[in-house]
Amino acid sequence: MGIETSCDETAVAIVTGDKRILSHQILSQKEHEIYGGVVPEVAARAHLHHIDHMVEAALGEAGVSLPDLSGVAVTAGPGLIGGVMVGVMTAKAMAAVHDLPLVGVNHLEGHALTVRLVEDVAFPYLLLLVSGGHCQLLVVEGVGAYRRLGTTIDDAVGEAFDKTAKLLGLGYPGGPAVERAAAGCADVKAARKKFPLPLPLVGREGCDFSFSGLKTAVRRMVELRVQETPGAKDVPGLPEDDIAAMCASFQLTVADILCDRAGNAIAEYLKGDPAAPALVVAGGVAANKVLRAALEGLAEKNGLRFVAPPVKLCTDNGAMIAWAGVERLRLGLTDAPDFPVHARWPLDPDAPVASRKSERI
Ligand code: KG4
Ligand code: ZN
C-alpha cells in the first residue's frame, strides 16, 4: 500500500510486485480553490478528515484487508509537513498493529521510479522531474542512487504554469487549465510572434533552469494586452483568442526551455555510456501533452528511448509511492517505526545541508 499526503491530494493505492495496480484512490482537495493555491493548514486538516476513508476505499477496491499487505509505504517528505505527518502517522499505526514492514518514501523518488511500474526501463536513465515544487534533471542510477545534473535556480516549472494561469484568470491548478486554453489556439506560430516571451538560460552551458523571469514577462505581457485592448479594464475583458494565444506561447516557450536544458543533460548522461539510453519525464507537469511531444522529439533526435508514465500516474498519486515501496522492500530498505518526516529532502546526496529540513515524530 502507498499513501501520499504531501500536498493537496489525499491518495492511497495498492500495487503488486508484478506491476498490477489493484486500487488507485485519489481525492484532490477542493478546499483550496477559493484561495488560488494550496493552504498548508487547510490541507493538513483535510488529509486528517479523509485519510481513513481513503484507506478503506483502497482496500475495498483491491478486495484485500490490512493483514494481506506485504508492506506499507508512505511519503515521508518533501512537502507540506502537516499533511506529511498525517500520512506517516496513519502508515505507522497500521504497520504497528498488523506487524507490517514500513517504508518512508521520498516523494521525488516516487515520481522518479513510477515509470518502472508501467514499463521495463533499466538503470541508469535520464530523468526530467517537473512538478509544482521541483524542476530537475537527474541520472537515476538505481533505487536511492541519484546524480543531479541540474535544477531550477528560482521557481519550479509547475509554479510558472500555476502563476500564468492565475494571471490569466484560469483558476487552479494552473497546468491543466493553461493546456486546455492553449488547445484553443489555431495558429501557434502566429501566437508566438504576437506574444513573444524570453528563454532564460537557453543556449548557456549546464542543465539548470530559471523560470522567475518568464513569470515576470508573462505578467507584463498580460498587462500590456489589457492596455492595448479597447474597453478591457482587466483580464476578463480580453478576447478568448488572446488568452488562448498567450497560453500557447507560454507553453511552447516552456517546451523550448526544457528541451534546451535536457539536451545538455543528454550529452552529459551519454558520456556514461548507458546500455539502454532512455529519457524519462515525470511529475505533474509531465501530464502536459505538448511538452511530452517536444521531449519525445528531442529524445528521438539523440537516439534515446522516450518514456513517460500515463497521465494519471504523473500527478501525485498513491501508486507511485506504493511502487517506490515495492522497489525499496525488495532491497530490504525498510524503515524503523520512529522514522522522521522531512519538509525539505533532496534526492541527491551532494545537495547542500541548508536544503534539508527534518523532524522526528
Ligand atoms: O507532481 P505534482 O502533482 O505535485 C507536486 O509534487 O508538485 O505536480 C503539480 C503541478 C502543478 O503545478 C500543476 O499545475 C502541474 O503539475 N500540472 C501541469 C499539468 N497537469 C498538472 N502542468 C502543465 N500541464 C499539465 N497538463
Ligand atoms: Zn509530486
mmCIF file of C-alpha atoms and ligand atoms in Angstrom:
data_model
loop_
_atom_site.group_PDB
_atom_site.id
_atom_site.type_symbol
_atom_site.label_atom_id
_atom_site.label_comp_id
_atom_site.label_asym_id
_atom_site.label_seq_id
_atom_site.Cartn_x
_atom_site.Cartn_y
_atom_site.Cartn_z
ATOM 1 C CA MET A 1 0.000 0.000 0.000
ATOM 2 C CA GLY A 2 1.185 3.503 -0.803
ATOM 3 C CA ILE A 3 -0.035 6.645 0.946
ATOM 4 C CA GLU A 4 0.511 10.155 -0.412
ATOM 5 C CA THR A 5 -0.418 13.281 1.572
ATOM 6 C CA SER A 6 2.418 15.737 0.883
ATOM 7 C CA CYS A 7 0.382 18.403 -0.913
ATOM 8 C CA ASP A 8 -3.314 18.642 -1.760
ATOM 9 C CA GLU A 9 -4.011 15.078 -2.886
ATOM 10 C CA THR A 10 -5.092 12.519 -0.298
ATOM 11 C CA ALA A 11 -4.173 9.354 -2.175
ATOM 12 C CA VAL A 12 -3.972 5.662 -1.317
ATOM 13 C CA ALA A 13 -3.212 2.824 -3.735
ATOM 14 C CA ILE A 14 -2.321 -0.842 -3.622
ATOM 15 C CA VAL A 15 0.054 -2.334 -6.189
ATOM 16 C CA THR A 16 1.581 -5.778 -6.592
ATOM 17 C CA GLY A 17 5.200 -6.725 -7.150
ATOM 18 C CA ASP A 18 4.278 -7.820 -10.677
ATOM 19 C CA LYS A 19 3.102 -4.325 -11.588
ATOM 20 C CA ARG A 20 -0.645 -4.597 -11.170
ATOM 21 C CA ILE A 21 -2.458 -1.608 -9.726
ATOM 22 C CA LEU A 22 -5.178 -3.179 -7.567
ATOM 23 C CA SER A 23 -6.578 0.121 -6.365
ATOM 24 C CA HIS A 24 -5.949 3.774 -7.092
ATOM 25 C CA GLN A 25 -7.845 6.185 -4.849
ATOM 26 C CA ILE A 26 -7.197 9.908 -5.195
ATOM 27 C CA LEU A 27 -9.025 12.764 -3.586
ATOM 28 C CA SER A 28 -7.984 16.169 -4.914
ATOM 29 C CA GLN A 29 -8.858 18.612 -2.163
ATOM 30 C CA LYS A 30 -11.306 21.236 -3.375
ATOM 31 C CA GLU A 31 -10.885 23.329 -0.231
ATOM 32 C CA HIS A 32 -8.051 25.381 -1.819
ATOM 33 C CA GLU A 33 -9.799 26.570 -4.964
ATOM 34 C CA ILE A 34 -11.119 29.786 -3.434
ATOM 35 C CA TYR A 35 -7.563 30.753 -2.413
ATOM 36 C CA GLY A 36 -5.990 30.094 -5.839
ATOM 37 C CA GLY A 37 -3.287 27.962 -4.220
ATOM 38 C CA VAL A 38 -2.740 25.321 -1.544
ATOM 39 C CA VAL A 39 -3.094 26.489 2.086
ATOM 40 C CA PRO A 40 -0.900 24.171 4.216
ATOM 41 C CA GLU A 41 -3.031 24.147 7.380
ATOM 42 C CA VAL A 42 -6.223 23.598 5.410
ATOM 43 C CA ALA A 43 -4.504 20.742 3.544
ATOM 44 C CA ALA A 44 -3.359 19.043 6.762
ATOM 45 C CA ARG A 45 -6.856 19.195 8.259
ATOM 46 C CA ALA A 46 -8.417 17.877 5.057
ATOM 47 C CA HIS A 47 -5.940 14.960 4.942
ATOM 48 C CA LEU A 48 -6.867 14.116 8.531
ATOM 49 C CA HIS A 49 -10.535 14.260 7.650
ATOM 50 C CA HIS A 50 -10.234 11.987 4.603
ATOM 51 C CA ILE A 51 -7.363 9.576 5.176
ATOM 52 C CA ASP A 52 -9.227 6.763 6.983
ATOM 53 C CA HIS A 53 -11.941 6.627 4.325
ATOM 54 C CA MET A 54 -9.344 6.650 1.577
ATOM 55 C CA VAL A 55 -7.513 3.686 3.138
ATOM 56 C CA GLU A 56 -10.816 1.813 3.451
ATOM 57 C CA ALA A 57 -11.729 2.649 -0.146
ATOM 58 C CA ALA A 58 -8.343 1.412 -1.419
ATOM 59 C CA LEU A 59 -8.666 -1.851 0.499
ATOM 60 C CA GLY A 60 -12.235 -2.264 -0.748
ATOM 61 C CA GLU A 61 -11.334 -1.597 -4.387
ATOM 62 C CA ALA A 62 -8.456 -4.082 -4.200
ATOM 63 C CA GLY A 63 -10.537 -6.655 -2.324
ATOM 64 C CA VAL A 64 -7.884 -7.169 0.356
ATOM 65 C CA SER A 65 -7.593 -6.478 4.076
ATOM 66 C CA LEU A 66 -4.699 -4.973 6.009
ATOM 67 C CA PRO A 67 -3.076 -8.285 7.100
ATOM 68 C CA ASP A 68 -2.879 -9.293 3.396
ATOM 69 C CA LEU A 69 -0.457 -6.466 2.643
ATOM 70 C CA SER A 70 3.268 -7.132 2.427
ATOM 71 C CA GLY A 71 4.163 -3.597 3.458
ATOM 72 C CA VAL A 72 3.052 -0.001 3.888
ATOM 73 C CA ALA A 73 4.865 2.796 2.071
ATOM 74 C CA VAL A 74 4.209 6.444 2.770
ATOM 75 C CA THR A 75 5.535 9.802 1.604
ATOM 76 C CA ALA A 76 7.888 10.991 4.370
ATOM 77 C CA GLY A 77 8.673 14.277 2.562
ATOM 78 C CA PRO A 78 9.472 16.644 0.996
ATOM 79 C CA GLY A 79 6.210 18.526 1.242
ATOM 80 C CA LEU A 80 3.815 20.418 3.476
ATOM 81 C CA ILE A 81 4.794 18.982 6.795
ATOM 82 C CA GLY A 82 1.348 18.855 8.441
ATOM 83 C CA GLY A 83 -0.016 16.707 5.633
ATOM 84 C CA VAL A 84 3.083 14.508 5.550
ATOM 85 C CA MET A 85 2.640 13.849 9.277
ATOM 86 C CA VAL A 86 -0.964 12.743 8.779
ATOM 87 C CA GLY A 87 0.065 10.157 6.179
ATOM 88 C CA VAL A 88 3.090 8.973 8.124
ATOM 89 C CA MET A 89 1.205 8.561 11.416
ATOM 90 C CA THR A 90 -1.517 6.614 9.613
ATOM 91 C CA ALA A 91 1.040 4.314 7.983
ATOM 92 C CA LYS A 92 2.962 3.833 11.210
ATOM 93 C CA ALA A 93 -0.200 2.916 13.115
ATOM 94 C CA MET A 94 -1.296 0.349 10.519
ATOM 95 C CA ALA A 95 2.187 -1.148 10.289
ATOM 96 C CA ALA A 96 2.451 -1.401 14.082
ATOM 97 C CA VAL A 97 -0.955 -3.037 14.556
ATOM 98 C CA HIS A 98 -0.511 -5.571 11.749
ATOM 99 C CA ASP A 99 3.244 -6.028 12.078
ATOM 100 C CA LEU A 100 3.914 -4.908 8.505
ATOM 101 C CA PRO A 101 7.187 -3.627 7.047
ATOM 102 C CA LEU A 102 7.218 0.159 6.813
ATOM 103 C CA VAL A 103 8.863 2.265 4.109
ATOM 104 C CA GLY A 104 9.253 6.057 4.301
ATOM 105 C CA VAL A 105 9.417 7.201 0.689
ATOM 106 C CA ASN A 106 10.916 10.397 -0.705
ATOM 107 C CA HIS A 107 8.090 11.856 -2.808
ATOM 108 C CA LEU A 108 10.582 12.722 -5.554
ATOM 109 C CA GLU A 109 11.785 9.124 -5.628
ATOM 110 C CA GLY A 110 8.141 8.138 -6.056
ATOM 111 C CA HIS A 111 7.964 10.289 -9.202
ATOM 112 C CA ALA A 112 11.393 9.091 -10.332
ATOM 113 C CA LEU A 113 10.582 5.363 -10.169
ATOM 114 C CA THR A 114 6.932 5.446 -11.349
ATOM 115 C CA VAL A 115 7.952 4.711 -14.909
ATOM 116 C CA ARG A 116 9.199 1.271 -13.842
ATOM 117 C CA LEU A 117 5.679 0.406 -12.622
ATOM 118 C CA VAL A 118 4.407 0.639 -16.188
ATOM 119 C CA GLU A 119 7.428 -0.083 -18.421
ATOM 120 C CA ASP A 120 10.647 -2.059 -18.248
ATOM 121 C CA VAL A 121 13.200 0.715 -18.014
ATOM 122 C CA ALA A 122 16.695 -0.196 -16.899
ATOM 123 C CA PHE A 123 19.039 1.939 -14.796
ATOM 124 C CA PRO A 124 20.686 4.312 -15.490
ATOM 125 C CA TYR A 125 18.096 6.543 -17.132
ATOM 126 C CA LEU A 126 17.958 10.301 -17.506
ATOM 127 C CA LEU A 127 15.052 11.821 -15.624
ATOM 128 C CA LEU A 128 13.427 15.188 -16.125
ATOM 129 C CA LEU A 129 11.398 15.751 -12.984
ATOM 130 C CA VAL A 130 8.888 18.543 -13.459
ATOM 131 C CA SER A 131 6.328 19.252 -10.763
ATOM 132 C CA GLY A 132 4.738 22.023 -8.728
ATOM 133 C CA GLY A 133 7.729 22.219 -6.414
ATOM 134 C CA HIS A 134 10.640 20.925 -8.499
ATOM 135 C CA CYS A 135 12.367 21.098 -11.847
ATOM 136 C CA GLN A 136 15.421 18.871 -12.014
ATOM 137 C CA LEU A 137 17.479 16.745 -14.356
ATOM 138 C CA LEU A 138 18.849 13.632 -12.677
ATOM 139 C CA VAL A 139 20.589 10.464 -13.691
ATOM 140 C CA VAL A 140 18.708 7.662 -11.945
ATOM 141 C CA GLU A 141 21.465 5.162 -11.298
ATOM 142 C CA GLY A 142 19.403 2.890 -9.083
ATOM 143 C CA VAL A 143 16.945 2.904 -6.191
ATOM 144 C CA GLY A 144 18.231 5.603 -3.820
ATOM 145 C CA ALA A 145 21.070 6.489 -6.207
ATOM 146 C CA TYR A 146 20.602 9.817 -7.972
ATOM 147 C CA ARG A 147 23.092 12.151 -9.646
ATOM 148 C CA ARG A 148 21.730 15.627 -10.129
ATOM 149 C CA LEU A 149 22.779 17.361 -13.331
ATOM 150 C CA GLY A 150 20.680 20.476 -12.956
ATOM 151 C CA THR A 151 17.892 22.139 -11.006
ATOM 152 C CA THR A 152 15.915 25.362 -11.006
ATOM 153 C CA ILE A 153 17.689 28.339 -9.532
ATOM 154 C CA ASP A 154 14.360 30.007 -8.686
ATOM 155 C CA ASP A 155 10.806 28.810 -9.429
ATOM 156 C CA ALA A 156 9.626 25.333 -10.350
ATOM 157 C CA VAL A 157 8.079 24.854 -13.769
ATOM 158 C CA GLY A 158 4.675 23.865 -12.318
ATOM 159 C CA GLU A 159 4.721 27.081 -10.336
ATOM 160 C CA ALA A 160 5.242 29.018 -13.587
ATOM 161 C CA PHE A 161 2.188 27.260 -15.072
ATOM 162 C CA ASP A 162 0.137 27.964 -11.940
ATOM 163 C CA LYS A 163 1.125 31.650 -11.863
ATOM 164 C CA THR A 164 0.453 32.094 -15.560
ATOM 165 C CA ALA A 165 -2.990 30.560 -15.104
ATOM 166 C CA LYS A 166 -3.686 32.869 -12.183
ATOM 167 C CA LEU A 167 -2.612 35.957 -14.156
ATOM 168 C CA LEU A 168 -4.921 34.903 -16.973
ATOM 169 C CA GLY A 169 -7.830 34.190 -14.624
ATOM 170 C CA LEU A 170 -7.826 30.469 -15.452
ATOM 171 C CA GLY A 171 -8.036 29.093 -11.909
ATOM 172 C CA TYR A 172 -6.116 26.428 -10.000
ATOM 173 C CA PRO A 173 -4.391 24.037 -10.652
ATOM 174 C CA GLY A 174 -2.953 26.056 -13.477
ATOM 175 C CA GLY A 175 -1.173 23.483 -15.624
ATOM 176 C CA PRO A 176 -4.210 21.667 -16.982
ATOM 177 C CA ALA A 177 -6.055 24.996 -17.372
ATOM 178 C CA VAL A 178 -3.227 26.522 -19.439
ATOM 179 C CA GLU A 179 -3.007 23.370 -21.571
ATOM 180 C CA ARG A 180 -6.769 23.407 -22.205
ATOM 181 C CA ALA A 181 -6.780 27.107 -23.111
ATOM 182 C CA ALA A 182 -3.734 26.723 -25.383
ATOM 183 C CA ALA A 183 -5.510 23.933 -27.258
ATOM 184 C CA GLY A 184 -7.963 26.596 -28.455
ATOM 185 C CA CYS A 185 -5.210 28.488 -30.296
ATOM 186 C CA ALA A 186 -5.499 27.913 -34.025
ATOM 187 C CA ASP A 187 -2.098 29.276 -35.101
ATOM 188 C CA VAL A 188 0.669 28.701 -32.566
ATOM 189 C CA LYS A 189 3.378 30.247 -34.752
ATOM 190 C CA ALA A 190 1.439 33.478 -35.015
ATOM 191 C CA ALA A 191 0.717 33.326 -31.275
ATOM 192 C CA ARG A 192 4.395 33.219 -30.506
ATOM 193 C CA LYS A 193 5.097 36.164 -32.758
ATOM 194 C CA LYS A 194 2.279 38.175 -31.247
ATOM 195 C CA PHE A 195 3.192 37.264 -27.654
ATOM 196 C CA PRO A 196 6.939 36.611 -27.564
ATOM 197 C CA LEU A 197 8.459 35.504 -24.254
ATOM 198 C CA PRO A 198 12.085 35.247 -23.076
ATOM 199 C CA LEU A 199 14.003 31.963 -22.883
ATOM 200 C CA PRO A 200 16.007 32.204 -19.628
ATOM 201 C CA LEU A 201 19.364 30.321 -19.669
ATOM 202 C CA VAL A 202 18.690 28.845 -23.112
ATOM 203 C CA GLY A 203 21.874 28.451 -25.129
ATOM 204 C CA ARG A 204 24.014 28.568 -21.998
ATOM 205 C CA GLU A 205 26.140 25.736 -20.655
ATOM 206 C CA GLY A 206 24.826 23.449 -17.929
ATOM 207 C CA CYS A 207 21.468 21.962 -17.046
ATOM 208 C CA ASP A 208 19.985 24.475 -14.600
ATOM 209 C CA PHE A 209 16.636 26.168 -15.124
ATOM 210 C CA SER A 210 15.224 29.594 -14.352
ATOM 211 C CA PHE A 211 11.546 30.499 -14.550
ATOM 212 C CA SER A 212 11.168 33.674 -12.495
ATOM 213 C CA GLY A 213 11.990 35.964 -15.440
ATOM 214 C CA LEU A 214 9.449 34.147 -17.552
ATOM 215 C CA LYS A 215 6.814 34.654 -14.889
ATOM 216 C CA THR A 216 7.531 38.405 -14.779
ATOM 217 C CA ALA A 217 7.431 38.564 -18.578
ATOM 218 C CA VAL A 218 4.026 36.867 -18.596
ATOM 219 C CA ARG A 219 2.732 39.451 -16.127
ATOM 220 C CA ARG A 220 3.991 42.293 -18.334
ATOM 221 C CA MET A 221 2.587 40.653 -21.460
ATOM 222 C CA VAL A 222 -0.863 40.366 -19.864
ATOM 223 C CA GLU A 223 -0.821 43.951 -18.530
ATOM 224 C CA LEU A 224 0.234 45.309 -21.904
ATOM 225 C CA ARG A 225 -2.509 43.391 -23.700
ATOM 226 C CA VAL A 226 -5.117 44.756 -21.308
ATOM 227 C CA GLN A 227 -3.881 48.309 -22.010
ATOM 228 C CA GLU A 228 -3.929 47.737 -25.770
ATOM 229 C CA THR A 229 -7.424 46.241 -25.836
ATOM 230 C CA PRO A 230 -10.139 48.874 -26.187
ATOM 231 C CA GLY A 231 -12.716 48.570 -23.445
ATOM 232 C CA ALA A 232 -10.752 45.959 -21.451
ATOM 233 C CA LYS A 233 -10.148 47.023 -17.864
ATOM 234 C CA ASP A 234 -8.801 43.694 -16.725
ATOM 235 C CA VAL A 235 -8.103 40.129 -17.881
ATOM 236 C CA PRO A 236 -11.799 39.097 -18.128
ATOM 237 C CA GLY A 237 -12.181 41.822 -20.760
ATOM 238 C CA LEU A 238 -9.646 40.187 -23.095
ATOM 239 C CA PRO A 239 -10.866 38.209 -26.104
ATOM 240 C CA GLU A 240 -10.709 34.411 -25.667
ATOM 241 C CA ASP A 241 -8.406 34.162 -28.694
ATOM 242 C CA ASP A 242 -5.814 36.310 -26.966
ATOM 243 C CA ILE A 243 -5.927 34.173 -23.805
ATOM 244 C CA ALA A 244 -5.517 31.033 -25.932
ATOM 245 C CA ALA A 245 -2.615 32.578 -27.872
ATOM 246 C CA MET A 246 -0.841 33.713 -24.692
ATOM 247 C CA CYS A 247 -1.185 30.209 -23.195
ATOM 248 C CA ALA A 248 0.115 28.625 -26.407
ATOM 249 C CA SER A 249 3.088 30.981 -26.488
ATOM 250 C CA PHE A 250 3.879 30.289 -22.824
ATOM 251 C CA GLN A 251 3.598 26.520 -23.263
ATOM 252 C CA LEU A 252 5.887 26.456 -26.302
ATOM 253 C CA THR A 253 8.385 28.689 -24.534
ATOM 254 C CA VAL A 254 8.490 26.230 -21.625
ATOM 255 C CA ALA A 255 8.915 23.376 -24.119
ATOM 256 C CA ASP A 256 11.909 25.150 -25.680
ATOM 257 C CA ILE A 257 13.482 25.786 -22.272
ATOM 258 C CA LEU A 258 13.025 22.171 -21.137
ATOM 259 C CA CYS A 259 14.397 20.792 -24.421
ATOM 260 C CA ASP A 260 17.446 23.054 -24.392
ATOM 261 C CA ARG A 261 18.373 22.130 -20.810
ATOM 262 C CA ALA A 262 17.550 18.448 -21.317
ATOM 263 C CA GLY A 263 19.666 18.491 -24.470
ATOM 264 C CA ASN A 264 22.714 19.466 -22.419
ATOM 265 C CA ALA A 265 21.833 16.804 -19.852
ATOM 266 C CA ILE A 266 21.589 14.141 -22.567
ATOM 267 C CA ALA A 267 25.151 14.927 -23.669
ATOM 268 C CA GLU A 268 26.356 14.581 -20.082
ATOM 269 C CA TYR A 269 24.360 11.371 -19.483
ATOM 270 C CA LEU A 270 25.634 9.738 -22.672
ATOM 271 C CA LYS A 271 29.225 10.231 -21.504
ATOM 272 C CA GLY A 272 28.498 7.414 -19.010
ATOM 273 C CA ASP A 273 27.753 5.128 -21.988
ATOM 274 C CA PRO A 274 24.424 3.740 -20.676
ATOM 275 C CA ALA A 275 23.478 0.311 -22.060
ATOM 276 C CA ALA A 276 19.894 1.261 -22.928
ATOM 277 C CA PRO A 277 19.778 5.083 -23.054
ATOM 278 C CA ALA A 278 16.404 6.483 -22.059
ATOM 279 C CA LEU A 279 14.876 9.861 -21.277
ATOM 280 C CA VAL A 280 12.074 9.674 -18.733
ATOM 281 C CA VAL A 281 9.812 12.557 -17.804
ATOM 282 C CA ALA A 282 7.907 12.524 -14.521
ATOM 283 C CA GLY A 283 5.976 14.755 -12.122
ATOM 284 C CA GLY A 284 2.718 16.641 -12.527
ATOM 285 C CA VAL A 285 3.873 18.832 -15.422
ATOM 286 C CA ALA A 286 4.742 15.665 -17.365
ATOM 287 C CA ALA A 287 0.984 15.317 -17.886
ATOM 288 C CA ASN A 288 1.250 18.095 -20.492
ATOM 289 C CA LYS A 289 0.932 16.641 -23.997
ATOM 290 C CA VAL A 290 2.711 19.481 -25.815
ATOM 291 C CA LEU A 291 5.728 19.175 -23.516
ATOM 292 C CA ARG A 292 5.721 15.386 -23.858
ATOM 293 C CA ALA A 293 5.719 15.640 -27.648
ATOM 294 C CA ALA A 294 8.610 18.131 -27.636
ATOM 295 C CA LEU A 295 10.672 15.946 -25.298
ATOM 296 C CA GLU A 296 9.902 12.854 -27.332
ATOM 297 C CA GLY A 297 11.282 14.627 -30.405
ATOM 298 C CA LEU A 298 14.416 15.586 -28.510
ATOM 299 C CA ALA A 299 14.967 12.011 -27.302
ATOM 300 C CA GLU A 300 14.466 10.601 -30.791
ATOM 301 C CA LYS A 301 16.911 13.078 -32.286
ATOM 302 C CA ASN A 302 19.545 11.934 -29.800
ATOM 303 C CA GLY A 303 18.890 8.199 -30.131
ATOM 304 C CA LEU A 304 17.267 7.815 -26.712
ATOM 305 C CA ARG A 305 14.118 5.902 -25.913
ATOM 306 C CA PHE A 306 11.475 8.269 -24.530
ATOM 307 C CA VAL A 307 9.248 7.062 -21.732
ATOM 308 C CA ALA A 308 6.571 8.941 -19.823
ATOM 309 C CA PRO A 309 4.159 7.382 -17.338
ATOM 310 C CA PRO A 310 0.448 7.641 -18.209
ATOM 311 C CA VAL A 311 -1.043 10.986 -17.215
ATOM 312 C CA LYS A 312 -2.886 9.579 -14.170
ATOM 313 C CA LEU A 313 0.463 8.458 -12.730
ATOM 314 C CA CYS A 314 2.227 11.786 -13.430
ATOM 315 C CA THR A 315 0.302 13.935 -10.975
ATOM 316 C CA ASP A 316 0.536 12.989 -7.304
ATOM 317 C CA ASN A 317 -0.946 9.593 -6.504
ATOM 318 C CA GLY A 318 -0.615 6.660 -4.136
ATOM 319 C CA ALA A 319 0.548 4.118 -6.733
ATOM 320 C CA MET A 320 3.857 5.913 -7.241
ATOM 321 C CA ILE A 321 4.541 5.716 -3.516
ATOM 322 C CA ALA A 322 3.424 2.074 -3.345
ATOM 323 C CA TRP A 323 5.730 1.213 -6.246
ATOM 324 C CA ALA A 324 8.726 3.010 -4.678
ATOM 325 C CA GLY A 325 7.849 0.930 -1.595
ATOM 326 C CA VAL A 326 7.977 -2.268 -3.659
ATOM 327 C CA GLU A 327 11.388 -1.328 -5.073
ATOM 328 C CA ARG A 328 12.748 -0.492 -1.610
ATOM 329 C CA LEU A 329 11.204 -3.525 0.083
ATOM 330 C CA ARG A 330 12.867 -5.789 -2.491
ATOM 331 C CA LEU A 331 16.237 -4.365 -1.489
ATOM 332 C CA GLY A 332 15.467 -4.706 2.207
ATOM 333 C CA LEU A 333 15.313 -0.919 2.600
ATOM 334 C CA THR A 334 12.637 -0.685 5.293
ATOM 335 C CA ASP A 335 12.406 1.990 7.990
ATOM 336 C CA ALA A 336 12.185 1.876 11.775
ATOM 337 C CA PRO A 337 8.830 2.792 13.361
ATOM 338 C CA ASP A 338 10.235 6.142 14.531
ATOM 339 C CA PHE A 339 11.485 7.364 11.145
ATOM 340 C CA PRO A 340 11.410 11.183 10.726
ATOM 341 C CA VAL A 341 9.441 13.364 8.326
ATOM 342 C CA HIS A 342 11.159 15.901 6.091
ATOM 343 C CA ALA A 343 9.832 19.261 4.928
ATOM 344 C CA ARG A 344 12.832 19.517 2.591
ATOM 345 C CA TRP A 345 14.566 16.394 1.365
ATOM 346 C CA PRO A 346 16.724 16.493 -1.788
ATOM 347 C CA LEU A 347 17.233 13.270 -3.712
ATOM 348 C CA ASP A 348 20.915 13.654 -4.392
ATOM 349 C CA PRO A 349 23.489 13.196 -1.635
ATOM 350 C CA ASP A 350 25.538 16.251 -2.726
ATOM 351 C CA ALA A 351 22.752 18.746 -2.109
ATOM 352 C CA PRO A 352 23.647 21.440 0.448
ATOM 353 C CA VAL A 353 22.733 20.891 4.104
ATOM 354 C CA ALA A 354 20.563 24.043 4.008
ATOM 355 C CA SER A 355 18.263 22.288 1.548
ATOM 356 C CA ARG A 356 17.324 19.649 4.157
ATOM 357 C CA LYS A 357 14.797 20.004 6.960
ATOM 358 C CA SER A 358 13.658 17.014 9.031
ATOM 359 C CA GLU A 359 11.726 16.361 12.219
ATOM 360 C CA ARG A 360 11.150 13.326 14.381
ATOM 361 C CA ILE A 361 7.540 12.495 15.137
HETATM 362 O O1 KG4 B 1 3.686 16.351 -9.125
HETATM 363 P P1 KG4 B 1 2.522 17.203 -8.803
HETATM 364 O O2 KG4 B 1 1.139 16.602 -8.909
HETATM 365 O O3 KG4 B 1 2.669 17.810 -7.360
HETATM 366 C C1 KG4 B 1 3.916 18.185 -6.851
HETATM 367 O O4 KG4 B 1 4.630 17.288 -6.340
HETATM 368 O O5 KG4 B 1 4.228 19.397 -7.000
HETATM 369 O O6 KG4 B 1 2.619 18.500 -9.740
HETATM 370 C C2 KG4 B 1 1.670 19.508 -9.654
HETATM 371 C C3 KG4 B 1 1.996 20.532 -10.728
HETATM 372 C C4 KG4 B 1 1.116 21.779 -10.642
HETATM 373 O O7 KG4 B 1 1.941 22.929 -10.725
HETATM 374 C C5 KG4 B 1 0.234 21.651 -11.885
HETATM 375 O O8 KG4 B 1 -0.173 22.905 -12.415
HETATM 376 C C6 KG4 B 1 1.158 20.923 -12.826
HETATM 377 O O9 KG4 B 1 1.805 19.963 -12.027
HETATM 378 N N1 KG4 B 1 0.416 20.255 -13.908
HETATM 379 C C7 KG4 B 1 0.546 20.574 -15.212
HETATM 380 C C8 KG4 B 1 -0.389 19.766 -15.912
HETATM 381 N N2 KG4 B 1 -1.044 18.970 -15.009
HETATM 382 C C9 KG4 B 1 -0.522 19.279 -13.781
HETATM 383 N N3 KG4 B 1 1.338 21.463 -15.827
HETATM 384 C C10 KG4 B 1 1.232 21.564 -17.167
HETATM 385 N N4 KG4 B 1 0.358 20.847 -17.894
HETATM 386 C C11 KG4 B 1 -0.469 19.938 -17.329
HETATM 387 N N5 KG4 B 1 -1.340 19.239 -18.060
HETATM 388 ZN ZN ZN B 2 4.606 15.423 -6.899
#
